[in-house]
Amino acid sequence: MIRKPLDDVTVIDVSSYVSASFGTMILANLGAEVIKVERPEAGDPARSAGPPFIDGESPYFMSVNYGKRSIELDLKSDDGLSILRELVADADAFVENFRPGTAERLGIDYESLTDVNESLLYCSVSAFGEDGPWTDRPGYDLLIQGMSGLMSVTGEPDRPPVKAGVPVSDLVTGSWVAQGVLAGLYERERSGEGDRIELAMYDAILPYLTKHAGAVFAGESPERMGSRDPVIAPYQVFEAADGYLAVGIGSQKLWTEFCAAIDRADLATDDRFETNPDRVDHMDELEAELEATFRERPVEEWVSLLSDEHGLPVGPINDVADALENEHVEARGLLTEVDHPTAGDVPVVEHPLRFDRLESGFDDHAPVLGEDTRELLAERGYDDEEIESLAADRVIGSVDRSADRNSGEES
């Protein structure tokens, strides 16, 4: 049987929304058992993010929680805290994204949980970190994009700053979560010791400023440039006869080939455009010349000529539906479906990592709230009477959603 890289790893996820949840989903897709701990009856607030909804379930929630198991636990109760500690005792990693100080108040901070599992990897995610003058500030993706400088270089010149169309600071942070846990697991194999990983969303975004940070260090002030690039030209979107093209000419060799392919050899010998620094210095003139040429043909013709025939980095600007539904996606199997207990067959964007010897990717749906509560408790020795007592005391959810799932599978 082909296994996944993290088949023997268990992660307890008490996070909400996106930043940490995306990271634990990456771990789940690599084979880890990720147990998502949620408030009874309410769950992760991302469950109510919408519309749209599919039979009452939020696609937004699903998109960062595939492959996990869900248990409802009231962590403010003694019994709920006791159950969490039992889960942690058998786990490899624990991930939370409370505001600083909350985990300590709940008694689920690193020091408290290493009492039951001294080799635990504990990852804390917050907006601005656990020290510094902004520690107590709340933060969401929008604020982090704005405060990190990202929005200052996103959008058109002389127009208001705009955020990226996806929650990029959440997703970047989630990627760092997965990297941190994987690095911790590797180190634990060598030393046998666990560790605590502290991560701030603000900190996670700053390394991604790359060339813009480099410009600041060189004494410049980056500004919004639309789709243009500050250090490469042409590297932007151009309007064609019936739509838009992305054109990325990243070397002098490509520039010469590009000019010949569009029948504009005159541009290659123009002093204003001879080298890349020349082209960057004369972006306005270059854009005017190229846009006049691109408007002569439709997008499909340009892509066929430049990309397919000449192997140049040119492509169309797809909408999201076109990006998800095309022959390349189909050929690579990038979209699959999982069977959801209430929403039916749900399309899923597959995990991007491919291994020769190992598997990765989605095996299961995003869990219904508390779907695995009773099963997880039974696995740890709780009998039916004890479980129903916990439900009556509202330590766990009152509804046996695993029964709903099983009945749905039988019908």
C-alpha positions as a Markdown table, in Angstrom:
| # | Residue | x | y | z |
|---|---|---|---|---|
| 1 | Met | 0.0 | 0.0 | 0.0 |
| 2 | Ile | 1.3 | 3.4 | -1.0 |
| 3 | Arg | 1.6 | 5.7 | 2.1 |
| 4 | Lys | 1.6 | 9.4 | 2.6 |
| 5 | Pro | 4.6 | 11.3 | 4.0 |
| 6 | Leu | 2.9 | 12.2 | 7.3 |
| 7 | Asp | 0.8 | 9.0 | 7.8 |
| 8 | Asp | 2.0 | 8.6 | 11.4 |
| 9 | Val | 1.6 | 12.2 | 12.5 |
| 10 | Thr | -1.3 | 13.6 | 14.5 |
| 11 | Val | -2.0 | 17.3 | 14.7 |
| 12 | Ile | -4.5 | 19.0 | 17.1 |
| 13 | Asp | -5.9 | 22.1 | 15.4 |
| 14 | Val | -7.7 | 24.6 | 17.6 |
| 15 | Ser | -7.5 | 27.5 | 15.1 |
| 16 | Ser | -10.2 | 29.3 | 13.3 |
| 17 | Tyr | -10.7 | 31.2 | 10.0 |
| 18 | Val | -7.8 | 30.8 | 7.5 |
| 19 | Ser | -4.3 | 31.6 | 8.6 |
| 20 | Ala | -3.5 | 28.5 | 10.6 |
| 21 | Ser | -6.3 | 26.3 | 9.1 |
| 22 | Phe | -4.7 | 26.5 | 5.7 |
| 23 | Gly | -1.4 | 25.3 | 7.2 |
| 24 | Thr | -3.0 | 22.3 | 9.0 |
| 25 | Met | -4.8 | 21.4 | 5.8 |
| 26 | Ile | -1.5 | 21.2 | 4.0 |
| 27 | Leu | -0.4 | 18.8 | 6.7 |
| 28 | Ala | -3.6 | 16.8 | 6.4 |
| 29 | Asn | -3.1 | 16.5 | 2.6 |
| 30 | Leu | 0.3 | 15.1 | 3.3 |
| 31 | Gly | -1.3 | 12.4 | 5.4 |
| 32 | Ala | -1.4 | 13.8 | 9.0 |
| 33 | Glu | -4.4 | 13.1 | 11.1 |
| 34 | Val | -5.6 | 16.6 | 11.8 |
| 35 | Ile | -8.2 | 16.9 | 14.6 |
| 36 | Lys | -10.0 | 20.2 | 14.5 |
| 37 | Val | -11.3 | 21.3 | 17.9 |
| 38 | Glu | -14.4 | 23.5 | 17.6 |
| 39 | Arg | -16.9 | 25.3 | 19.9 |
| 40 | Pro | -20.0 | 23.2 | 20.5 |
| 41 | Glu | -23.0 | 24.2 | 18.3 |
| 42 | Ala | -21.1 | 27.2 | 16.8 |
| 43 | Gly | -17.8 | 25.8 | 15.5 |
| 44 | Asp | -15.2 | 27.7 | 13.5 |
| 45 | Pro | -16.6 | 31.2 | 12.6 |
| 46 | Ala | -15.5 | 30.5 | 9.0 |
| 47 | Arg | -18.4 | 28.0 | 8.8 |
| 48 | Ser | -20.8 | 31.0 | 8.6 |
| 49 | Ala | -18.7 | 32.9 | 6.0 |
| 50 | Gly | -20.9 | 33.4 | 3.0 |
| 51 | Pro | -22.9 | 33.4 | 0.9 |
| 52 | Pro | -22.5 | 31.2 | -1.1 |
| 53 | Phe | -23.4 | 28.1 | 0.8 |
| 54 | Ile | -23.9 | 24.6 | -0.4 |
| 55 | Asp | -26.7 | 22.9 | 1.5 |
| 56 | Gly | -25.9 | 25.1 | 4.5 |
| 57 | Glu | -22.1 | 24.5 | 4.3 |
| 58 | Ser | -19.7 | 27.2 | 3.6 |
| 59 | Pro | -17.4 | 26.6 | 0.6 |
| 60 | Tyr | -15.0 | 29.1 | 2.1 |
| 61 | Phe | -14.7 | 26.9 | 5.3 |
| 62 | Met | -14.3 | 23.8 | 3.2 |
| 63 | Ser | -11.5 | 25.3 | 1.1 |
| 64 | Val | -9.1 | 25.3 | 4.1 |
| 65 | Asn | -10.4 | 22.3 | 6.1 |
| 66 | Tyr | -10.5 | 19.2 | 3.8 |
| 67 | Gly | -9.3 | 16.0 | 5.2 |
| 68 | Lys | -9.7 | 16.9 | 8.9 |
| 69 | Arg | -11.7 | 15.4 | 11.7 |
| 70 | Ser | -13.9 | 17.7 | 13.8 |
| 71 | Ile | -14.6 | 17.4 | 17.5 |
| 72 | Glu | -16.8 | 19.8 | 19.5 |
| 73 | Leu | -15.3 | 20.7 | 22.9 |
| 74 | Asp | -16.1 | 23.4 | 25.4 |
| 75 | Leu | -12.5 | 24.3 | 26.4 |
| 76 | Lys | -13.8 | 26.5 | 29.2 |
| 77 | Ser | -15.2 | 23.5 | 31.0 |
| 78 | Asp | -13.1 | 21.1 | 33.1 |
| 79 | Asp | -14.2 | 18.1 | 31.2 |
| 80 | Gly | -13.6 | 19.7 | 27.8 |
| 81 | Leu | -10.1 | 20.7 | 28.9 |
| 82 | Ser | -9.5 | 17.2 | 30.2 |
| 83 | Ile | -10.5 | 15.7 | 26.8 |
| 84 | Leu | -8.2 | 18.1 | 25.0 |
| 85 | Arg | -5.3 | 17.1 | 27.1 |
| 86 | Glu | -6.0 | 13.4 | 26.3 |
| 87 | Leu | -6.0 | 14.3 | 22.6 |
| 88 | Val | -2.7 | 16.2 | 23.0 |
| 89 | Ala | -1.1 | 13.3 | 24.9 |
| 90 | Asp | -1.3 | 11.2 | 21.7 |
| 91 | Ala | -0.4 | 14.0 | 19.3 |
| 92 | Asp | 2.7 | 15.3 | 17.6 |
| 93 | Ala | 1.8 | 18.9 | 17.0 |
| 94 | Phe | -0.7 | 21.5 | 18.3 |
| 95 | Val | -1.7 | 24.6 | 16.4 |
| 96 | Glu | -3.6 | 27.6 | 17.7 |
| 97 | Asn | -4.2 | 31.2 | 16.5 |
| 98 | Phe | -5.7 | 32.8 | 19.6 |
| 99 | Arg | -4.8 | 36.4 | 20.4 |
| 100 | Pro | -1.7 | 36.5 | 22.7 |
| 101 | Gly | -2.6 | 35.5 | 26.3 |
| 102 | Thr | -5.8 | 33.6 | 25.4 |
| 103 | Ala | -4.2 | 30.2 | 25.4 |
| 104 | Glu | -2.7 | 30.8 | 28.9 |
| 105 | Arg | -6.1 | 31.9 | 30.2 |
| 106 | Leu | -7.7 | 28.7 | 28.8 |
| 107 | Gly | -4.9 | 26.5 | 30.3 |
| 108 | Ile | -3.8 | 25.2 | 26.9 |
| 109 | Asp | -0.5 | 27.1 | 26.5 |
| 110 | Tyr | 2.8 | 25.4 | 25.7 |
| 111 | Glu | 3.8 | 25.0 | 29.3 |
| 112 | Ser | 0.5 | 23.5 | 30.3 |
| 113 | Leu | 0.3 | 21.0 | 27.4 |
| 114 | Thr | 3.9 | 19.8 | 27.6 |
| 115 | Asp | 3.0 | 18.5 | 31.1 |
| 116 | Val | 1.1 | 15.8 | 29.2 |
| 117 | Asn | 3.3 | 15.6 | 26.1 |
| 118 | Glu | 6.9 | 16.8 | 26.6 |
| 119 | Ser | 7.8 | 16.2 | 23.0 |
| 120 | Leu | 4.9 | 18.2 | 21.6 |
| 121 | Leu | 5.5 | 20.7 | 18.8 |
| 122 | Tyr | 3.4 | 23.7 | 19.6 |
| 123 | Cys | 2.7 | 26.4 | 17.0 |
| 124 | Ser | 1.1 | 29.7 | 18.0 |
| 125 | Val | -0.1 | 32.1 | 15.3 |
| 126 | Ser | -1.2 | 35.7 | 15.9 |
| 127 | Ala | -1.5 | 38.9 | 13.9 |
| 128 | Phe | 1.5 | 40.8 | 15.2 |
| 129 | Gly | 3.3 | 38.3 | 17.5 |
| 130 | Glu | 3.8 | 38.1 | 21.2 |
| 131 | Asp | 6.1 | 41.0 | 21.8 |
| 132 | Gly | 6.4 | 44.5 | 20.4 |
| 133 | Pro | 4.0 | 47.5 | 20.7 |
| 134 | Trp | 1.4 | 46.0 | 18.4 |
| 135 | Thr | 1.0 | 42.7 | 20.3 |
| 136 | Asp | -2.5 | 43.4 | 21.6 |
| 137 | Arg | -3.9 | 44.7 | 18.3 |
| 138 | Pro | -6.4 | 42.4 | 16.5 |
| 139 | Gly | -5.7 | 41.7 | 12.9 |
| 140 | Tyr | -7.2 | 40.1 | 9.9 |
| 141 | Asp | -5.8 | 39.6 | 6.4 |
| 142 | Leu | -7.1 | 43.0 | 5.2 |
| 143 | Leu | -5.2 | 44.8 | 8.0 |
| 144 | Ile | -2.0 | 42.8 | 7.5 |
| 145 | Gln | -2.1 | 43.4 | 3.7 |
| 146 | Gly | -2.4 | 47.1 | 4.4 |
| 147 | Met | 0.1 | 47.5 | 7.2 |
| 148 | Ser | 2.7 | 45.3 | 5.7 |
| 149 | Gly | 3.1 | 47.5 | 2.6 |
| 150 | Leu | 1.6 | 45.0 | 0.3 |
| 151 | Met | -1.4 | 47.2 | -0.6 |
| 152 | Ser | 0.8 | 50.2 | -1.1 |
| 153 | Val | 2.2 | 48.5 | -4.2 |
| 154 | Thr | -1.0 | 46.8 | -5.4 |
| 155 | Gly | -3.3 | 48.7 | -7.7 |
| 156 | Glu | -3.0 | 51.4 | -10.4 |
| 157 | Pro | -1.0 | 54.6 | -10.1 |
| 158 | Asp | -2.9 | 57.5 | -8.7 |
| 159 | Arg | -5.7 | 55.2 | -7.6 |
| 160 | Pro | -6.5 | 54.0 | -4.0 |
| 161 | Pro | -4.6 | 51.0 | -2.7 |
| 162 | Val | -6.3 | 47.6 | -3.2 |
| 163 | Lys | -6.0 | 44.3 | -1.5 |
| 164 | Ala | -5.1 | 41.2 | -3.4 |
| 165 | Gly | -8.1 | 39.2 | -4.6 |
| 166 | Val | -7.3 | 36.3 | -2.3 |
| 167 | Pro | -6.4 | 36.5 | 1.4 |
| 168 | Val | -2.7 | 36.4 | 0.6 |
| 169 | Ser | -1.4 | 37.1 | 4.1 |
| 170 | Asp | -3.6 | 34.4 | 5.6 |
| 171 | Leu | -2.4 | 31.9 | 3.0 |
| 172 | Val | 1.2 | 32.9 | 3.3 |
| 173 | Thr | 1.0 | 32.5 | 7.0 |
| 174 | Gly | -0.6 | 29.1 | 6.6 |
| 175 | Ser | 2.3 | 28.0 | 4.4 |
| 176 | Trp | 4.8 | 29.1 | 7.1 |
| 177 | Val | 2.7 | 27.1 | 9.7 |
| 178 | Ala | 3.2 | 23.9 | 7.6 |
| 179 | Gln | 6.9 | 24.6 | 7.1 |
| 180 | Gly | 7.4 | 25.3 | 10.8 |
| 181 | Val | 5.7 | 22.0 | 11.9 |
| 182 | Leu | 7.6 | 20.0 | 9.3 |
| 183 | Ala | 10.9 | 21.5 | 10.4 |
| 184 | Gly | 10.0 | 20.8 | 14.0 |
| 185 | Leu | 9.2 | 17.2 | 13.2 |
| 186 | Tyr | 12.5 | 16.8 | 11.4 |
| 187 | Glu | 14.5 | 18.3 | 14.3 |
| 188 | Arg | 12.5 | 16.1 | 16.8 |
| 189 | Glu | 13.7 | 13.0 | 14.9 |
| 190 | Arg | 17.3 | 14.1 | 15.6 |
| 191 | Ser | 17.0 | 15.4 | 19.1 |
| 192 | Gly | 13.8 | 13.7 | 20.5 |
| 193 | Glu | 12.7 | 17.1 | 21.8 |
| 194 | Gly | 9.6 | 19.1 | 21.0 |
| 195 | Asp | 9.6 | 22.9 | 20.6 |
| 196 | Arg | 7.4 | 26.0 | 20.5 |
| 197 | Ile | 7.0 | 27.8 | 17.2 |
| 198 | Glu | 5.7 | 31.4 | 17.3 |
| 199 | Leu | 4.5 | 33.0 | 14.1 |
| 200 | Ala | 3.0 | 36.4 | 13.3 |
| 201 | Met | 1.0 | 37.2 | 10.2 |
| 202 | Tyr | 2.8 | 40.5 | 9.8 |
| 203 | Asp | 6.2 | 38.8 | 10.1 |
| 204 | Ala | 5.1 | 36.2 | 7.6 |
| 205 | Ile | 4.4 | 38.7 | 4.9 |
| 206 | Leu | 7.5 | 40.9 | 5.1 |
| 207 | Pro | 9.8 | 38.3 | 3.4 |
| 208 | Tyr | 7.4 | 38.3 | 0.4 |
| 209 | Leu | 8.1 | 42.0 | -0.3 |
| 210 | Thr | 11.3 | 40.8 | -2.0 |
| 211 | Lys | 12.2 | 43.3 | -4.7 |
| 212 | His | 10.1 | 46.1 | -3.1 |
| 213 | Ala | 12.0 | 45.7 | 0.1 |
| 214 | Gly | 15.2 | 45.7 | -1.9 |
| 215 | Ala | 14.1 | 49.0 | -3.4 |
| 216 | Val | 13.6 | 50.6 | 0.0 |
| 217 | Phe | 17.0 | 49.3 | 1.1 |
| 218 | Ala | 18.4 | 51.0 | -2.0 |
| 219 | Gly | 16.9 | 54.3 | -1.0 |
| 220 | Glu | 13.9 | 54.2 | -3.3 |
| 221 | Ser | 10.1 | 54.4 | -2.5 |
| 222 | Pro | 8.1 | 51.7 | -4.3 |
| 223 | Glu | 4.7 | 52.8 | -5.7 |
| 224 | Arg | 1.7 | 51.2 | -7.3 |
| 225 | Met | 2.4 | 50.3 | -10.9 |
| 226 | Gly | -0.7 | 48.3 | -12.0 |
| 227 | Ser | 0.5 | 45.1 | -13.6 |
| 228 | Arg | 3.9 | 46.5 | -14.4 |
| 229 | Asp | 7.1 | 45.1 | -12.7 |
| 230 | Pro | 9.5 | 47.6 | -11.1 |
| 231 | Val | 12.7 | 46.0 | -12.4 |
| 232 | Ile | 11.7 | 44.0 | -15.6 |
| 233 | Ala | 10.1 | 45.3 | -18.8 |
| 234 | Pro | 8.0 | 44.3 | -20.6 |
| 235 | Tyr | 6.5 | 42.3 | -17.7 |
| 236 | Gln | 2.9 | 43.3 | -17.5 |
| 237 | Val | -0.6 | 43.0 | -18.9 |
| 238 | Phe | -1.5 | 44.4 | -22.3 |
| 239 | Glu | -4.8 | 44.9 | -24.0 |
| 240 | Ala | -5.4 | 42.9 | -27.2 |
| 241 | Ala | -8.3 | 43.2 | -29.7 |
| 242 | Asp | -10.7 | 41.3 | -27.5 |
| 243 | Gly | -9.2 | 40.9 | -24.0 |
| 244 | Tyr | -5.9 | 41.0 | -22.1 |
| 245 | Leu | -2.6 | 39.3 | -22.3 |
| 246 | Ala | 0.1 | 38.7 | -19.7 |
| 247 | Val | 3.6 | 39.2 | -21.2 |
| 248 | Gly | 6.7 | 38.4 | -19.2 |
| 249 | Ile | 9.9 | 39.0 | -21.1 |
| 250 | Gly | 12.5 | 38.2 | -18.4 |
| 251 | Ser | 15.8 | 38.2 | -20.4 |
| 252 | Gln | 17.6 | 39.9 | -23.2 |
| 253 | Lys | 17.4 | 36.8 | -25.3 |
| 254 | Leu | 13.7 | 36.6 | -24.9 |
| 255 | Trp | 13.4 | 40.3 | -25.8 |
| 256 | Thr | 15.1 | 39.8 | -29.1 |
| 257 | Glu | 13.0 | 36.7 | -29.9 |
| 258 | Phe | 9.8 | 38.5 | -28.8 |
| 259 | Cys | 10.4 | 41.5 | -31.1 |
| 260 | Ala | 10.9 | 39.2 | -34.1 |
| 261 | Ala | 7.9 | 37.1 | -33.3 |
| 262 | Ile | 5.5 | 40.2 | -33.1 |
| 263 | Asp | 7.1 | 41.6 | -36.3 |
| 264 | Arg | 8.6 | 44.6 | -34.4 |
| 265 | Ala | 12.3 | 44.1 | -35.0 |
| 266 | Asp | 12.5 | 47.9 | -34.9 |
| 267 | Leu | 11.9 | 47.8 | -31.1 |
| 268 | Ala | 15.0 | 45.6 | -30.6 |
| 269 | Thr | 17.3 | 48.3 | -32.1 |
| 270 | Asp | 15.6 | 51.3 | -30.6 |
| 271 | Asp | 18.0 | 53.0 | -28.2 |
| 272 | Arg | 15.2 | 53.5 | -25.6 |
| 273 | Phe | 14.6 | 49.7 | -25.4 |
| 274 | Glu | 18.0 | 48.2 | -26.1 |
| 275 | Thr | 18.6 | 46.8 | -22.6 |
| 276 | Asn | 16.3 | 45.9 | -19.7 |
| 277 | Pro | 17.4 | 49.0 | -17.7 |
| 278 | Asp | 16.6 | 51.1 | -20.8 |
| 279 | Arg | 13.2 | 49.5 | -21.1 |
| 280 | Val | 12.5 | 50.0 | -17.4 |
| 281 | Asp | 13.4 | 53.7 | -17.8 |
| 282 | His | 11.1 | 54.1 | -20.7 |
| 283 | Met | 8.1 | 51.9 | -19.7 |
| 284 | Asp | 5.5 | 54.5 | -20.8 |
| 285 | Glu | 6.9 | 54.6 | -24.4 |
| 286 | Leu | 7.3 | 50.8 | -24.5 |
| 287 | Glu | 3.8 | 50.2 | -23.3 |
| 288 | Ala | 2.4 | 52.5 | -26.0 |
| 289 | Glu | 4.3 | 50.8 | -28.7 |
| 290 | Leu | 3.4 | 47.2 | -27.6 |
| 291 | Glu | -0.2 | 48.0 | -26.9 |
| 292 | Ala | -0.7 | 49.4 | -30.4 |
| 293 | Thr | 0.7 | 46.1 | -31.8 |
| 294 | Phe | -1.3 | 43.8 | -29.5 |
| 295 | Arg | -4.6 | 45.5 | -30.3 |
| 296 | Glu | -4.3 | 44.3 | -33.9 |
| 297 | Arg | -5.1 | 40.7 | -33.0 |
| 298 | Pro | -7.3 | 38.8 | -30.5 |
| 299 | Val | -5.9 | 37.1 | -27.4 |
| 300 | Glu | -6.2 | 33.5 | -28.8 |
| 301 | Glu | -4.1 | 34.4 | -31.8 |
| 302 | Trp | -1.4 | 36.0 | -29.8 |
| 303 | Val | -1.2 | 33.1 | -27.4 |
| 304 | Ser | -1.0 | 30.6 | -30.3 |
| 305 | Leu | 1.7 | 32.6 | -32.1 |
| 306 | Leu | 3.9 | 33.6 | -29.1 |
| 307 | Ser | 3.5 | 30.9 | -26.6 |
| 308 | Asp | 2.7 | 27.8 | -28.7 |
| 309 | Glu | 4.8 | 28.5 | -31.8 |
| 310 | His | 7.6 | 30.5 | -30.4 |
| 311 | Gly | 7.8 | 29.3 | -26.8 |
| 312 | Leu | 7.6 | 32.8 | -25.3 |
| 313 | Pro | 6.1 | 33.6 | -21.9 |
| 314 | Val | 2.7 | 35.0 | -22.9 |
| 315 | Gly | -0.7 | 33.9 | -21.7 |
| 316 | Pro | -4.3 | 35.0 | -21.4 |
| 317 | Ile | -5.9 | 36.6 | -18.4 |
| 318 | Asn | -8.4 | 33.9 | -17.3 |
| 319 | Asp | -11.2 | 34.4 | -14.9 |
| 320 | Val | -11.5 | 32.0 | -12.0 |
| 321 | Ala | -13.8 | 29.6 | -13.8 |
| 322 | Asp | -11.6 | 29.5 | -16.9 |
| 323 | Ala | -8.5 | 28.9 | -14.6 |
| 324 | Leu | -10.3 | 25.9 | -13.0 |
| 325 | Glu | -12.0 | 24.4 | -16.1 |
| 326 | Asn | -9.6 | 23.9 | -19.0 |
| 327 | Glu | -7.8 | 21.1 | -20.8 |
| 328 | His | -4.6 | 21.5 | -18.8 |
| 329 | Val | -6.4 | 21.2 | -15.5 |
| 330 | Glu | -8.1 | 18.1 | -16.7 |
| 331 | Ala | -5.0 | 16.5 | -18.1 |
| 332 | Arg | -3.1 | 17.0 | -14.8 |
| 333 | Gly | -6.0 | 16.0 | -12.6 |
| 334 | Leu | -6.0 | 19.2 | -10.7 |
| 335 | Leu | -9.7 | 19.1 | -9.8 |
| 336 | Thr | -11.2 | 16.1 | -8.0 |
| 337 | Glu | -14.4 | 15.6 | -6.0 |
| 338 | Val | -15.0 | 14.5 | -2.5 |
| 339 | Asp | -18.3 | 13.2 | -1.1 |
| 340 | His | -19.7 | 15.5 | 1.6 |
| 341 | Pro | -22.3 | 14.2 | 4.0 |
| 342 | Thr | -24.7 | 17.1 | 3.3 |
| 343 | Ala | -23.4 | 18.9 | 0.3 |
| 344 | Gly | -23.0 | 15.8 | -1.9 |
| 345 | Asp | -20.1 | 15.7 | -4.5 |
| 346 | Val | -18.0 | 18.8 | -3.9 |
| 347 | Pro | -15.2 | 19.8 | -6.4 |
| 348 | Val | -11.8 | 20.2 | -4.8 |
| 349 | Val | -8.6 | 21.8 | -6.1 |
| 350 | Glu | -6.0 | 19.1 | -5.6 |
| 351 | His | -2.8 | 19.2 | -3.5 |
| 352 | Pro | 0.1 | 20.4 | -5.7 |
| 353 | Leu | 2.9 | 18.2 | -4.4 |
| 354 | Arg | 3.5 | 15.0 | -6.3 |
| 355 | Phe | 5.8 | 12.3 | -5.1 |
| 356 | Asp | 7.2 | 9.3 | -7.0 |
| 357 | Arg | 7.0 | 6.9 | -4.1 |
| 358 | Leu | 4.4 | 8.6 | -1.9 |
| 359 | Glu | 0.9 | 9.8 | -2.2 |
| 360 | Ser | -0.5 | 13.2 | -1.3 |
| 361 | Gly | -3.8 | 14.9 | -1.8 |
| 362 | Phe | -7.4 | 14.9 | -0.6 |
| 363 | Asp | -9.0 | 11.7 | 0.7 |
| 364 | Asp | -11.9 | 13.2 | 2.6 |
| 365 | His | -14.3 | 16.1 | 2.8 |
| 366 | Ala | -14.2 | 19.1 | 5.1 |
| 367 | Pro | -15.9 | 17.8 | 8.2 |
| 368 | Val | -19.4 | 18.7 | 9.3 |
| 369 | Leu | -19.2 | 20.5 | 12.7 |
| 370 | Gly | -18.5 | 17.8 | 15.4 |
| 371 | Glu | -18.8 | 15.0 | 12.9 |
| 372 | Asp | -16.1 | 12.9 | 14.5 |
| 373 | Thr | -16.7 | 13.8 | 18.2 |
| 374 | Arg | -18.2 | 10.6 | 19.3 |
| 375 | Glu | -15.9 | 8.5 | 17.3 |
| 376 | Leu | -12.8 | 10.2 | 18.7 |
| 377 | Leu | -14.1 | 9.9 | 22.2 |
| 378 | Ala | -14.9 | 6.2 | 21.7 |
| 379 | Glu | -11.4 | 5.7 | 20.4 |
| 380 | Arg | -10.1 | 7.0 | 23.7 |
| 381 | Gly | -12.3 | 4.7 | 25.8 |
| 382 | Tyr | -15.4 | 6.7 | 26.5 |
| 383 | Asp | -18.6 | 4.6 | 26.5 |
| 384 | Asp | -22.0 | 5.6 | 25.2 |
| 385 | Glu | -23.2 | 6.7 | 28.6 |
| 386 | Glu | -20.2 | 8.9 | 29.3 |
| 387 | Ile | -20.5 | 10.5 | 25.8 |
| 388 | Glu | -24.2 | 11.3 | 26.3 |
| 389 | Ser | -23.4 | 12.7 | 29.7 |
| 390 | Leu | -20.9 | 15.1 | 28.1 |
| 391 | Ala | -23.5 | 16.1 | 25.5 |
| 392 | Ala | -26.1 | 16.8 | 28.2 |
| 393 | Asp | -23.5 | 19.0 | 30.0 |
| 394 | Arg | -22.8 | 20.8 | 26.7 |
| 395 | Val | -19.1 | 19.8 | 26.9 |
| 396 | Ile | -19.6 | 18.5 | 23.4 |
| 397 | Gly | -22.3 | 19.1 | 20.8 |
| 398 | Ser | -25.8 | 17.7 | 21.5 |
| 399 | Val | -26.2 | 16.2 | 18.0 |
| 400 | Asp | -24.6 | 13.0 | 16.9 |
| 401 | Arg | -23.5 | 14.1 | 13.5 |
| 402 | Ser | -21.6 | 10.9 | 12.8 |
| 403 | Ala | -24.9 | 9.1 | 12.8 |
| 404 | Asp | -26.2 | 11.5 | 10.1 |
| 405 | Arg | -23.0 | 10.8 | 8.1 |
| 406 | Asn | -23.4 | 7.1 | 8.4 |
| 407 | Ser | -27.0 | 7.1 | 7.5 |
| 408 | Gly | -26.2 | 9.2 | 4.4 |
| 409 | Glu | -23.6 | 6.7 | 3.3 |
| 410 | Glu | -26.1 | 3.8 | 3.6 |
| 411 | Ser | -28.8 | 5.5 | 1.6 |
